[in-house]
Each structure stands twice: as structure tokens, then as C-alpha cells.
mmCIF file of C-alpha atoms in Angstrom:
data_model
loop_
_atom_site.group_PDB
_atom_site.id
_atom_site.type_symbol
_atom_site.label_atom_id
_atom_site.label_comp_id
_atom_site.label_asym_id
_atom_site.label_seq_id
_atom_site.Cartn_x
_atom_site.Cartn_y
_atom_site.Cartn_z
ATOM 1 C CA MET A 2 18.384 -81.219 -24.296
ATOM 2 C CA THR A 3 21.973 -80.301 -25.225
ATOM 3 C CA ARG A 4 23.670 -82.917 -27.376
ATOM 4 C CA THR A 5 27.082 -82.615 -29.018
ATOM 5 C CA ILE A 6 27.492 -84.967 -31.970
ATOM 6 C CA VAL A 7 30.948 -86.352 -32.817
ATOM 7 C CA GLU A 8 31.303 -88.828 -35.670
ATOM 8 C CA SER A 9 33.761 -91.105 -37.430
ATOM 9 C CA LYS A 10 33.108 -92.639 -40.839
ATOM 10 C CA THR A 11 30.453 -95.010 -39.459
ATOM 11 C CA LYS A 12 30.119 -94.391 -35.712
ATOM 12 C CA THR A 13 28.608 -91.641 -33.585
ATOM 13 C CA ALA A 14 29.480 -90.485 -30.074
ATOM 14 C CA ILE A 15 26.932 -88.272 -28.345
ATOM 15 C CA ILE A 16 27.969 -85.995 -25.495
ATOM 16 C CA GLY A 17 24.876 -84.988 -23.567
ATOM 17 C CA PHE A 18 23.157 -84.599 -20.223
ATOM 18 C CA ASP A 19 20.936 -87.610 -20.930
ATOM 19 C CA GLN A 20 23.721 -89.758 -22.375
ATOM 20 C CA PRO A 21 26.311 -92.124 -20.891
ATOM 21 C CA PHE A 22 29.508 -90.324 -19.935
ATOM 22 C CA CYS A 23 31.775 -89.777 -22.951
ATOM 23 C CA VAL A 24 35.370 -90.957 -22.500
ATOM 24 C CA ILE A 25 37.932 -89.207 -24.705
ATOM 25 C CA GLY A 26 41.104 -91.303 -24.752
ATOM 26 C CA GLU A 27 44.208 -89.184 -24.178
ATOM 27 C CA ARG A 28 47.151 -91.490 -24.909
ATOM 28 C CA ILE A 29 47.963 -90.459 -28.477
ATOM 29 C CA ASN A 30 49.925 -87.478 -27.248
ATOM 30 C CA PRO A 31 53.742 -87.185 -27.448
ATOM 31 C CA THR A 32 53.832 -84.402 -24.860
ATOM 32 C CA GLY A 33 55.668 -85.839 -21.865
ATOM 33 C CA ARG A 34 56.083 -89.222 -23.595
ATOM 34 C CA LYS A 35 59.720 -89.208 -24.647
ATOM 35 C CA ILE A 36 59.720 -92.670 -26.215
ATOM 36 C CA LEU A 37 56.650 -91.895 -28.306
ATOM 37 C CA ALA A 38 58.145 -88.586 -29.487
ATOM 38 C CA GLU A 39 61.370 -90.352 -30.500
ATOM 39 C CA GLU A 40 59.412 -92.991 -32.410
ATOM 40 C CA LEU A 41 57.393 -90.375 -34.265
ATOM 41 C CA GLU A 42 60.606 -88.581 -35.193
ATOM 42 C CA ARG A 43 61.778 -91.826 -36.817
ATOM 43 C CA GLY A 44 58.473 -92.260 -38.610
ATOM 44 C CA ASP A 45 57.455 -95.177 -36.398
ATOM 45 C CA PHE A 46 53.697 -95.104 -35.722
ATOM 46 C CA SER A 47 53.376 -98.600 -34.252
ATOM 47 C CA ARG A 48 52.844 -97.333 -30.687
ATOM 48 C CA VAL A 49 50.211 -94.861 -31.901
ATOM 49 C CA GLU A 50 48.345 -97.691 -33.605
ATOM 50 C CA ALA A 51 48.633 -99.945 -30.537
ATOM 51 C CA ASP A 52 47.427 -97.133 -28.253
ATOM 52 C CA ALA A 53 44.460 -96.473 -30.528
ATOM 53 C CA ILE A 54 43.442 -100.141 -30.492
ATOM 54 C CA ALA A 55 43.930 -100.505 -26.719
ATOM 55 C CA GLN A 56 41.906 -97.393 -25.894
ATOM 56 C CA ALA A 57 39.061 -98.411 -28.176
ATOM 57 C CA ALA A 58 39.038 -101.889 -26.606
ATOM 58 C CA ALA A 59 38.974 -100.344 -23.113
ATOM 59 C CA GLY A 60 35.822 -98.420 -23.958
ATOM 60 C CA ALA A 61 36.927 -94.971 -25.154
ATOM 61 C CA ASN A 62 34.162 -93.281 -27.133
ATOM 62 C CA VAL A 63 36.442 -90.711 -28.802
ATOM 63 C CA LEU A 64 40.218 -90.650 -29.324
ATOM 64 C CA ASP A 65 42.212 -87.467 -28.811
ATOM 65 C CA VAL A 66 45.008 -87.115 -31.390
ATOM 66 C CA ASN A 67 47.686 -84.636 -30.318
ATOM 67 C CA SER A 68 50.566 -83.665 -32.605
ATOM 68 C CA GLY A 69 52.653 -81.717 -30.066
ATOM 69 C CA ALA A 70 55.939 -83.531 -30.685
ATOM 70 C CA VAL A 71 59.452 -82.103 -30.356
ATOM 71 C CA PHE A 72 61.890 -83.577 -32.875
ATOM 72 C CA SER A 73 65.178 -82.886 -31.097
ATOM 73 C CA ASN A 74 67.465 -84.774 -33.494
ATOM 74 C CA LYS A 75 65.983 -83.267 -36.630
ATOM 75 C CA MET A 76 66.088 -79.866 -34.983
ATOM 76 C CA ALA A 77 69.854 -80.130 -34.697
ATOM 77 C CA GLU A 78 70.099 -80.819 -38.420
ATOM 78 C CA ASP A 79 67.446 -78.420 -39.683
ATOM 79 C CA PRO A 80 66.382 -75.316 -37.689
ATOM 80 C CA ARG A 81 62.889 -75.468 -39.219
ATOM 81 C CA TYR A 82 62.102 -78.355 -36.859
ATOM 82 C CA ALA A 83 62.314 -75.954 -33.923
ATOM 83 C CA ASP A 84 59.049 -74.440 -35.163
ATOM 84 C CA ASN A 85 55.877 -76.331 -34.247
ATOM 85 C CA ASN A 86 54.155 -74.647 -37.191
ATOM 86 C CA PHE A 87 56.529 -76.628 -39.415
ATOM 87 C CA VAL A 88 56.465 -79.926 -37.487
ATOM 88 C CA GLU A 89 52.860 -80.388 -36.467
ATOM 89 C CA PRO A 90 50.691 -79.955 -39.600
ATOM 90 C CA PRO A 91 52.171 -82.888 -41.579
ATOM 91 C CA LEU A 92 52.501 -84.967 -38.429
ATOM 92 C CA MET A 93 48.820 -84.432 -37.592
ATOM 93 C CA THR A 94 47.777 -85.570 -41.055
ATOM 94 C CA GLU A 95 49.754 -88.788 -40.670
ATOM 95 C CA LEU A 96 48.546 -89.413 -37.117
ATOM 96 C CA VAL A 97 44.906 -89.106 -38.142
ATOM 97 C CA LYS A 98 45.386 -91.422 -41.116
ATOM 98 C CA ARG A 99 47.196 -94.030 -39.021
ATOM 99 C CA VAL A 100 44.568 -94.013 -36.276
ATOM 100 C CA GLN A 101 41.659 -94.208 -38.705
ATOM 101 C CA ALA A 102 43.325 -97.173 -40.391
ATOM 102 C CA VAL A 103 43.139 -99.305 -37.220
ATOM 103 C CA VAL A 104 39.996 -98.101 -35.388
ATOM 104 C CA ASP A 105 36.711 -96.581 -36.452
ATOM 105 C CA ILE A 106 35.658 -94.309 -33.613
ATOM 106 C CA PRO A 107 35.352 -90.511 -33.633
ATOM 107 C CA LEU A 108 38.451 -88.360 -33.179
ATOM 108 C CA CYS A 109 39.348 -85.246 -31.234
ATOM 109 C CA ILE A 110 41.890 -83.145 -33.178
ATOM 110 C CA ASP A 111 44.228 -81.606 -30.588
ATOM 111 C CA SER A 112 46.920 -78.978 -31.160
ATOM 112 C CA SER A 113 47.922 -75.427 -30.318
ATOM 113 C CA VAL A 114 48.940 -74.926 -33.960
ATOM 114 C CA PRO A 115 46.116 -73.741 -36.264
ATOM 115 C CA GLY A 116 47.738 -75.394 -39.293
ATOM 116 C CA ALA A 117 47.762 -78.737 -37.497
ATOM 117 C CA LEU A 118 44.116 -78.299 -36.501
ATOM 118 C CA GLU A 119 43.116 -77.643 -40.105
ATOM 119 C CA ASN A 120 45.186 -80.561 -41.413
ATOM 120 C CA GLY A 121 43.555 -82.837 -38.847
ATOM 121 C CA LEU A 122 40.084 -81.634 -39.788
ATOM 122 C CA ALA A 123 40.828 -82.166 -43.473
ATOM 123 C CA ALA A 124 42.119 -85.708 -42.887
ATOM 124 C CA ALA A 125 39.450 -86.817 -40.420
ATOM 125 C CA GLU A 126 36.470 -88.793 -41.661
ATOM 126 C CA GLY A 127 33.116 -87.831 -40.211
ATOM 127 C CA ARG A 128 32.695 -84.992 -37.710
ATOM 128 C CA PRO A 129 35.603 -84.755 -35.241
ATOM 129 C CA LEU A 130 35.797 -82.698 -32.077
ATOM 130 C CA LEU A 131 38.309 -79.838 -32.215
ATOM 131 C CA ASN A 132 40.593 -79.283 -29.221
ATOM 132 C CA SER A 133 40.715 -76.377 -28.574
ATOM 133 C CA VAL A 134 39.827 -72.704 -28.356
ATOM 134 C CA THR A 135 40.490 -70.406 -25.391
ATOM 135 C CA GLY A 136 39.232 -66.957 -24.473
ATOM 136 C CA GLU A 137 42.403 -65.344 -25.837
ATOM 137 C CA GLU A 138 41.503 -62.900 -28.590
ATOM 138 C CA GLU A 139 44.073 -64.197 -31.060
ATOM 139 C CA ARG A 140 42.987 -67.789 -30.485
ATOM 140 C CA LEU A 141 39.314 -66.952 -30.932
ATOM 141 C CA GLU A 142 40.012 -65.280 -34.263
ATOM 142 C CA LEU A 143 42.098 -68.218 -35.488
ATOM 143 C CA VAL A 144 40.058 -71.200 -34.304
ATOM 144 C CA LEU A 145 36.396 -70.188 -34.497
ATOM 145 C CA PRO A 146 36.531 -69.711 -38.303
ATOM 146 C CA LEU A 147 37.855 -73.297 -38.572
ATOM 147 C CA VAL A 148 35.020 -74.553 -36.388
ATOM 148 C CA LYS A 149 32.503 -72.815 -38.634
ATOM 149 C CA LYS A 150 34.203 -73.855 -41.892
ATOM 150 C CA TYR A 151 34.250 -77.556 -41.024
ATOM 151 C CA ASN A 152 31.010 -77.520 -38.989
ATOM 152 C CA VAL A 153 32.547 -79.314 -36.009
ATOM 153 C CA PRO A 154 32.156 -79.044 -32.231
ATOM 154 C CA VAL A 155 34.971 -77.494 -30.216
ATOM 155 C CA VAL A 156 36.444 -77.737 -26.715
ATOM 156 C CA ALA A 157 36.454 -74.292 -25.076
ATOM 157 C CA ILE A 158 39.070 -73.899 -22.339
ATOM 158 C CA SER A 159 38.279 -71.360 -19.623
ATOM 159 C CA ASN A 160 41.414 -69.255 -19.722
ATOM 160 C CA ASP A 161 42.138 -66.026 -21.587
ATOM 161 C CA ASP A 162 44.866 -63.447 -22.129
ATOM 162 C CA THR A 163 45.226 -63.038 -18.351
ATOM 163 C CA GLY A 164 46.003 -66.746 -17.872
ATOM 164 C CA ILE A 165 44.210 -69.304 -15.693
ATOM 165 C CA SER A 166 42.300 -67.736 -12.831
ATOM 166 C CA GLU A 167 41.857 -69.481 -9.499
ATOM 167 C CA ASP A 168 38.526 -67.663 -9.192
ATOM 168 C CA PRO A 169 35.759 -69.909 -10.565
ATOM 169 C CA ASP A 170 33.601 -66.878 -11.367
ATOM 170 C CA VAL A 171 36.314 -65.596 -13.696
ATOM 171 C CA ARG A 172 36.581 -68.988 -15.412
ATOM 172 C CA PHE A 173 32.794 -69.011 -15.877
ATOM 173 C CA ALA A 174 32.958 -65.520 -17.399
ATOM 174 C CA VAL A 175 35.606 -66.698 -19.869
ATOM 175 C CA ALA A 176 33.452 -69.671 -20.879
ATOM 176 C CA LYS A 177 30.470 -67.366 -21.366
ATOM 177 C CA LYS A 178 32.586 -65.053 -23.534
ATOM 178 C CA ILE A 179 33.637 -67.976 -25.762
ATOM 179 C CA VAL A 180 30.035 -69.181 -26.140
ATOM 180 C CA GLU A 181 28.914 -65.668 -27.075
ATOM 181 C CA ARG A 182 31.767 -65.142 -29.557
ATOM 182 C CA ALA A 183 31.035 -68.535 -31.095
ATOM 183 C CA ALA A 184 27.416 -67.469 -31.569
ATOM 184 C CA ASP A 185 28.676 -64.465 -33.560
ATOM 185 C CA PHE A 186 30.163 -66.995 -36.006
ATOM 186 C CA GLY A 187 26.913 -68.948 -36.141
ATOM 187 C CA ILE A 188 28.245 -71.737 -33.908
ATOM 188 C CA PRO A 189 25.502 -73.043 -31.566
ATOM 189 C CA ALA A 190 26.012 -73.651 -27.845
ATOM 190 C CA HIS A 191 25.434 -77.389 -28.312
ATOM 191 C CA ASP A 192 28.671 -77.499 -30.323
ATOM 192 C CA ILE A 193 30.692 -75.989 -27.469
ATOM 193 C CA VAL A 194 32.160 -78.376 -24.878
ATOM 194 C CA VAL A 195 33.586 -76.294 -22.035
ATOM 195 C CA ASP A 196 36.636 -77.327 -20.040
ATOM 196 C CA PRO A 197 36.291 -75.368 -16.761
ATOM 197 C CA LEU A 198 39.882 -76.321 -15.872
ATOM 198 C CA VAL A 199 40.430 -78.742 -13.011
ATOM 199 C CA MET A 200 43.062 -77.646 -10.502
ATOM 200 C CA PRO A 201 45.118 -80.194 -8.499
ATOM 201 C CA ILE A 202 43.414 -80.944 -5.196
ATOM 202 C CA GLY A 203 46.846 -81.250 -3.583
ATOM 203 C CA ALA A 204 47.562 -77.589 -4.330
ATOM 204 C CA MET A 205 44.045 -76.209 -3.843
ATOM 205 C CA GLY A 206 41.783 -77.879 -1.302
ATOM 206 C CA THR A 207 38.623 -76.445 -2.890
ATOM 207 C CA ALA A 208 39.507 -77.612 -6.414
ATOM 208 C CA GLY A 209 36.894 -80.358 -6.481
ATOM 209 C CA LEU A 210 34.125 -78.190 -5.073
ATOM 210 C CA GLN A 211 34.998 -75.443 -7.552
ATOM 211 C CA VAL A 212 34.637 -77.770 -10.516
ATOM 212 C CA PHE A 213 31.336 -79.206 -9.336
ATOM 213 C CA THR A 214 29.903 -75.710 -8.854
ATOM 214 C CA LEU A 215 31.242 -74.527 -12.212
ATOM 215 C CA VAL A 216 29.851 -77.531 -14.075
ATOM 216 C CA ARG A 217 26.386 -76.949 -12.611
ATOM 217 C CA ARG A 218 26.483 -73.279 -13.671
ATOM 218 C CA LEU A 219 27.716 -74.125 -17.159
ATOM 219 C CA ARG A 220 24.887 -76.607 -17.588
ATOM 220 C CA GLU A 221 22.114 -74.506 -16.078
ATOM 221 C CA GLU A 222 23.093 -71.016 -17.283
ATOM 222 C CA LEU A 223 24.853 -71.648 -20.604
ATOM 223 C CA GLY A 224 23.372 -75.020 -21.554
ATOM 224 C CA VAL A 225 26.711 -76.447 -22.661
ATOM 225 C CA ASN A 226 28.376 -79.813 -22.293
ATOM 226 C CA THR A 227 31.589 -80.042 -20.314
ATOM 227 C CA THR A 228 34.873 -81.918 -20.222
ATOM 228 C CA CYS A 229 38.151 -81.863 -18.306
ATOM 229 C CA GLY A 230 41.574 -83.392 -18.035
ATOM 230 C CA ALA A 231 40.431 -85.899 -15.436
ATOM 231 C CA SER A 232 43.830 -86.779 -13.969
ATOM 232 C CA ASN A 233 44.652 -83.135 -13.163
ATOM 233 C CA ILE A 234 42.657 -83.427 -9.938
ATOM 234 C CA SER A 235 45.068 -86.006 -8.468
ATOM 235 C CA PHE A 236 48.351 -84.577 -9.764
ATOM 236 C CA GLY A 237 51.271 -85.106 -7.374
ATOM 237 C CA LEU A 238 49.345 -87.295 -4.920
ATOM 238 C CA PRO A 239 49.635 -90.973 -3.925
ATOM 239 C CA ASN A 240 47.026 -93.458 -5.151
ATOM 240 C CA ARG A 241 45.881 -91.192 -7.940
ATOM 241 C CA HIS A 242 43.436 -93.816 -9.225
ATOM 242 C CA GLY A 243 41.599 -93.722 -5.889
ATOM 243 C CA ILE A 244 41.076 -89.960 -6.176
ATOM 244 C CA ASN A 245 40.164 -90.130 -9.860
ATOM 245 C CA ASN A 246 37.655 -92.918 -9.172
ATOM 246 C CA ALA A 247 35.865 -90.715 -6.630
ATOM 247 C CA PHE A 248 36.147 -87.495 -8.633
ATOM 248 C CA LEU A 249 34.683 -88.740 -11.907
ATOM 249 C CA PRO A 250 31.297 -89.990 -10.568
ATOM 250 C CA MET A 251 30.983 -86.857 -8.416
ATOM 251 C CA ALA A 252 31.672 -84.658 -11.457
ATOM 252 C CA MET A 253 29.153 -86.671 -13.462
ATOM 253 C CA THR A 254 26.402 -86.109 -10.923
ATOM 254 C CA ALA A 255 27.239 -82.388 -10.964
ATOM 255 C CA GLY A 256 26.592 -82.472 -14.715
ATOM 256 C CA MET A 257 29.942 -83.124 -16.372
ATOM 257 C CA THR A 258 29.364 -85.042 -19.578
ATOM 258 C CA SER A 259 32.843 -86.075 -20.778
ATOM 259 C CA ALA A 260 36.507 -86.261 -19.795
ATOM 260 C CA ILE A 261 39.841 -86.477 -21.553
ATOM 261 C CA MET A 262 41.535 -89.345 -19.761
ATOM 262 C CA ASN A 263 43.440 -92.604 -20.014
ATOM 263 C CA PRO A 264 40.945 -95.482 -20.236
ATOM 264 C CA VAL A 265 43.651 -98.157 -20.210
ATOM 265 C CA ALA A 266 45.317 -99.912 -17.284
ATOM 266 C CA LEU A 267 48.832 -100.430 -18.583
ATOM 267 C CA PRO A 268 50.120 -104.016 -18.658
ATOM 268 C CA ILE A 269 52.407 -105.444 -16.000
ATOM 269 C CA GLY A 270 55.897 -105.818 -17.428
ATOM 270 C CA PRO A 271 58.445 -108.621 -16.981
ATOM 271 C CA ILE A 272 60.515 -106.716 -14.397
ATOM 272 C CA LYS A 273 57.613 -106.385 -11.956
ATOM 273 C CA ILE A 274 56.635 -110.001 -12.572
ATOM 274 C CA ALA A 275 60.178 -111.168 -11.819
ATOM 275 C CA GLU A 276 60.316 -109.059 -8.653
ATOM 276 C CA LYS A 277 57.036 -110.517 -7.387
ATOM 277 C CA LYS A 278 58.126 -114.079 -8.176
ATOM 278 C CA ALA A 279 61.361 -113.519 -6.251
ATOM 279 C CA GLU A 280 59.360 -112.189 -3.297
ATOM 280 C CA ILE A 281 57.101 -115.240 -3.355
ATOM 281 C CA ALA A 282 60.030 -117.634 -3.636
ATOM 282 C CA ALA A 283 61.701 -115.927 -0.664
ATOM 283 C CA ALA A 284 58.538 -116.574 1.337
ATOM 284 C CA GLY A 285 58.860 -120.282 0.593
ATOM 285 C CA ILE A 286 55.868 -120.453 -1.763
ATOM 286 C CA ILE A 287 56.317 -122.918 -4.637
ATOM 287 C CA LEU A 288 54.450 -122.154 -7.828
ATOM 288 C CA PRO A 289 53.496 -124.741 -10.466
ATOM 289 C CA ASP A 290 56.096 -124.944 -13.223
ATOM 290 C CA ASP A 291 53.457 -124.565 -15.917
ATOM 291 C CA MET A 292 51.879 -121.364 -14.536
ATOM 292 C CA ASP A 293 51.929 -118.690 -17.229
ATOM 293 C CA ASP A 294 52.525 -115.004 -16.460
ATOM 294 C CA GLU A 295 48.911 -113.936 -17.024
ATOM 295 C CA THR A 296 47.640 -116.511 -14.529
ATOM 296 C CA PHE A 297 50.359 -115.440 -12.099
ATOM 297 C CA VAL A 298 49.596 -111.717 -12.157
ATOM 298 C CA THR A 299 45.865 -112.388 -11.908
ATOM 299 C CA LEU A 300 46.331 -114.749 -8.947
ATOM 300 C CA PHE A 301 48.418 -112.241 -7.026
ATOM 301 C CA GLY A 302 46.342 -109.179 -7.874
ATOM 302 C CA LEU A 303 48.953 -107.426 -10.009
ATOM 303 C CA GLY A 304 46.650 -106.702 -12.924
ATOM 304 C CA SER A 305 47.276 -108.146 -16.370
ATOM 305 C CA THR A 306 50.081 -108.682 -18.865
ATOM 306 C CA LYS A 307 47.792 -107.135 -21.490
ATOM 307 C CA PRO A 308 46.260 -103.632 -21.762
ATOM 308 C CA ARG A 309 42.777 -103.591 -20.259
ATOM 309 C CA ALA A 310 40.192 -101.112 -19.053
ATOM 310 C CA GLY A 311 41.412 -99.095 -16.081
ATOM 311 C CA SER A 312 39.655 -98.742 -12.751
ATOM 312 C CA GLU A 313 38.370 -95.286 -13.747
ATOM 313 C CA MET A 314 36.356 -96.965 -16.485
ATOM 314 C CA ALA A 315 34.682 -99.173 -13.897
ATOM 315 C CA ALA A 316 33.808 -96.097 -11.818
ATOM 316 C CA ILE A 317 32.329 -94.345 -14.861
ATOM 317 C CA ARG A 318 30.272 -97.345 -15.919
ATOM 318 C CA ALA A 319 28.955 -97.784 -12.381
ATOM 319 C CA ALA A 320 27.964 -94.114 -12.320
ATOM 320 C CA ASN A 321 26.235 -94.488 -15.699
ATOM 321 C CA PHE A 322 24.203 -97.339 -14.209
ATOM 322 C CA LEU A 323 23.369 -95.420 -11.034
ATOM 323 C CA THR A 324 22.218 -92.339 -12.981
ATOM 324 C CA ASP A 325 20.020 -94.435 -15.308
ATOM 325 C CA ASN A 326 22.220 -93.745 -18.322
ATOM 326 C CA ASP A 327 22.767 -97.496 -18.592
ATOM 327 C CA PRO A 328 19.209 -98.887 -18.654
ATOM 328 C CA SER A 329 18.931 -102.221 -16.860
ATOM 329 C CA GLY A 330 22.707 -102.218 -16.336
ATOM 330 C CA ALA A 331 23.370 -103.958 -19.660
ATOM 331 C CA GLU A 332 26.712 -102.222 -20.229
ATOM 332 C CA TRP A 333 27.763 -102.756 -16.612
ATOM 333 C CA ILE A 334 27.086 -106.493 -16.902
ATOM 334 C CA LYS A 335 28.856 -106.682 -20.253
ATOM 335 C CA PHE A 336 31.861 -104.776 -18.874
ATOM 336 C CA ASN A 337 32.214 -107.142 -15.908
ATOM 337 C CA ARG A 338 31.624 -110.398 -17.748
ATOM 338 C CA ALA A 339 34.749 -112.544 -17.682
ATOM 339 C CA PRO A 340 36.279 -112.922 -21.147
ATOM 340 C CA VAL A 341 36.119 -116.319 -22.791
ATOM 341 C CA LYS A 342 39.536 -117.964 -22.869
ATOM 342 C CA GLU A 343 40.830 -119.245 -26.166
ATOM 343 C CA GLY A 344 39.499 -122.698 -26.895
ATOM 344 C CA GLU A 345 36.594 -122.349 -24.475
ATOM 345 C CA GLY A 346 32.965 -121.562 -25.177
ATOM 346 C CA ARG A 347 30.500 -119.852 -22.907
ATOM 347 C CA ALA A 348 28.536 -122.057 -20.578
ATOM 348 C CA ARG A 349 25.226 -123.111 -22.009
ATOM 349 C CA THR A 350 22.091 -121.830 -20.383
ATOM 350 C CA GLY A 351 18.686 -123.423 -20.055
ATOM 351 C CA ARG A 352 17.450 -126.697 -18.709
ATOM 352 C CA ARG A 353 19.090 -129.982 -19.408
ATOM 353 C CA ARG A 354 17.029 -132.707 -20.908
ATOM 354 C CA ARG A 355 16.528 -135.718 -18.775
ATOM 355 C CA ALA A 356 17.951 -138.933 -20.112
#
């Protein structure tokens, strides 16, 4: 049975056909997150640390750490900052150290810059996952030696020098090529986690069916574990969570064993709370003066004022239960148990004594 082992200093995450689905938290990534990129440029890692803690609390098994930041202000002062090969290696080292200081779960070192990948591998405790290698010849020659040197598993993305093919047979052929080239370096198939590339369903109606077919082939013919950028399937569509919540269990039953995704439902901010309170007041509803914001958002189905596990995590845990990767539903019950409020204890169980 194929099992990919990813480790931190003291914890192990196993990606495997007979294992619960592995969630790789994606939020430590400045790409497309302007505020985060600006903070990193100033040397402020507080959001990175908060994101690490929130994702771990929401149930992520592995945390992806991506160093792809653009330092626009520094670039204007020093042209070296226009080069990712200059920016990313030291940034990756610091990111890994900061994350490991606040959580102890395995990491996924993520960059397109080989120097950043090696810095991340050197700084990481345990056995991280490396993200990523493609079928491009130059990339294979740069990344596979790192995988062998550090004895780590690697994400293999199914595109090559010709780009990303819409033909699933071509993407399978690229994955097979990477597995075979990895074997030439002495890297076993169980240390390859293939990303078959999920296309947006809004742009390609067969995108879901393609992935399910590809995942089955990758499992049955190559014996490898698989992953994907889970939210790609719903890109550009309304109610993306609804699509993601259907896609993930379907992909799991096809054989997908992990996903790079956001496990956290972001907190409701004060602006949305104020808007909802104004709407309620306009309807003539009077709220108690002592009602706090958390009680308010819970009562009116807005979510929470604190980061919490997203709805995709509920879908994954339900699927784990239904596929017998959560024996007796222990994790499902634990996940859905209401948290104990401060100052309260859990209700006692057992029979009361008669007076």
C-alpha cells in the first residue's frame, strides 16, 4: 500500500490510500495576498504566525509555506529585489523558522526558486514535502537532486515544456515521465505525490470527470498518491464552497489522497456585523443590549468572529467516516462537538445517586 511520509520534529502525516485525507493548508502564500506581501517586506511575520496557528487548529495535517513574494518598495531602491532568486531564499528560511516556532506539524516547502527550496529544506525540522517538480527538463534536473539529497517526498505537477494540456492522457504521460525520471535518481514512487492539475469547471465542463479518471489511473497504473489545488475547480463561480464541498469527497472516492486548500473559514469582521445589525434594526427587531458579537453572528448564521474550520473540512471529515478512514466516527464526533465556553465544564455523564 502506497504511503508518503511527511514529518515535523515530533509529528507525522501519512498520505495514503488507506489513510484519512491529508489537508495541506495553503494560506502561508503571499501570491495574490497584497497585505501579506507588504507585511513580509517590512519584516512583519505576525500574520504568517496567526495563519499557521489557525490552519493547525482547523485541522490541517501539513502546512504549505510559499515564499513567492514581490517586494515592490525595496525593488525601487535596490534592483536586486526584482530577482526572485535574491528575494526568496532568505525569506523562505525565515518563514520556515517562524512557522515552526508556533506550530509543530509537517511542512510543505513551496517555491519556483531552487535556492528557496533548498533553504526551506535546510531549515525544516523532520521530513517536509517539497512543492514542486514538473515535467520540464530544466526543472527535473534542478529539483530531483534536491529530493534525493534531502530524502524528502515531492509534489509532481503534470505539465511540461509544452505547458498544461487539456488532454488528460497527456497529463498522465507527463506524470509517468516524472515518476520514471525520479526512479533514475533512486526516488521511489511512494515519495511522489502527483498533482494532475484541476481545471476550472466553469471553463471546462468535463474538468471534474477528467480529474476523477486521472486520479484512478495514477493510483492503479503508477501507484502514486495525488493532490491538487482544491479551489481551482470552482474558480470564477458563485457559491464556490458548495462546489468544493461536492468535489472533494468525489475526488476522494476516486482515489485522491490529499489537497492543497484553505482549511479555515475566515472570521466575520465588524463591517459585516454592523451591516447585519442595521438590517435587523430596520426590520424592527430589538436585540438585548448585552449580546456580544460572537453570540450575534452565531444566532443569525453569519459564522464566527474567530477563525474556525471551513465547510470543506466538514465535507472531508464526513467522507473519511463514510470510507471507513475514520473508524467508529471518532474524529467526526470530535469535530462536531460544541466547544466548552470559558468558565464552563462539560456536562457530567453517568447516573446520579439517589438522595
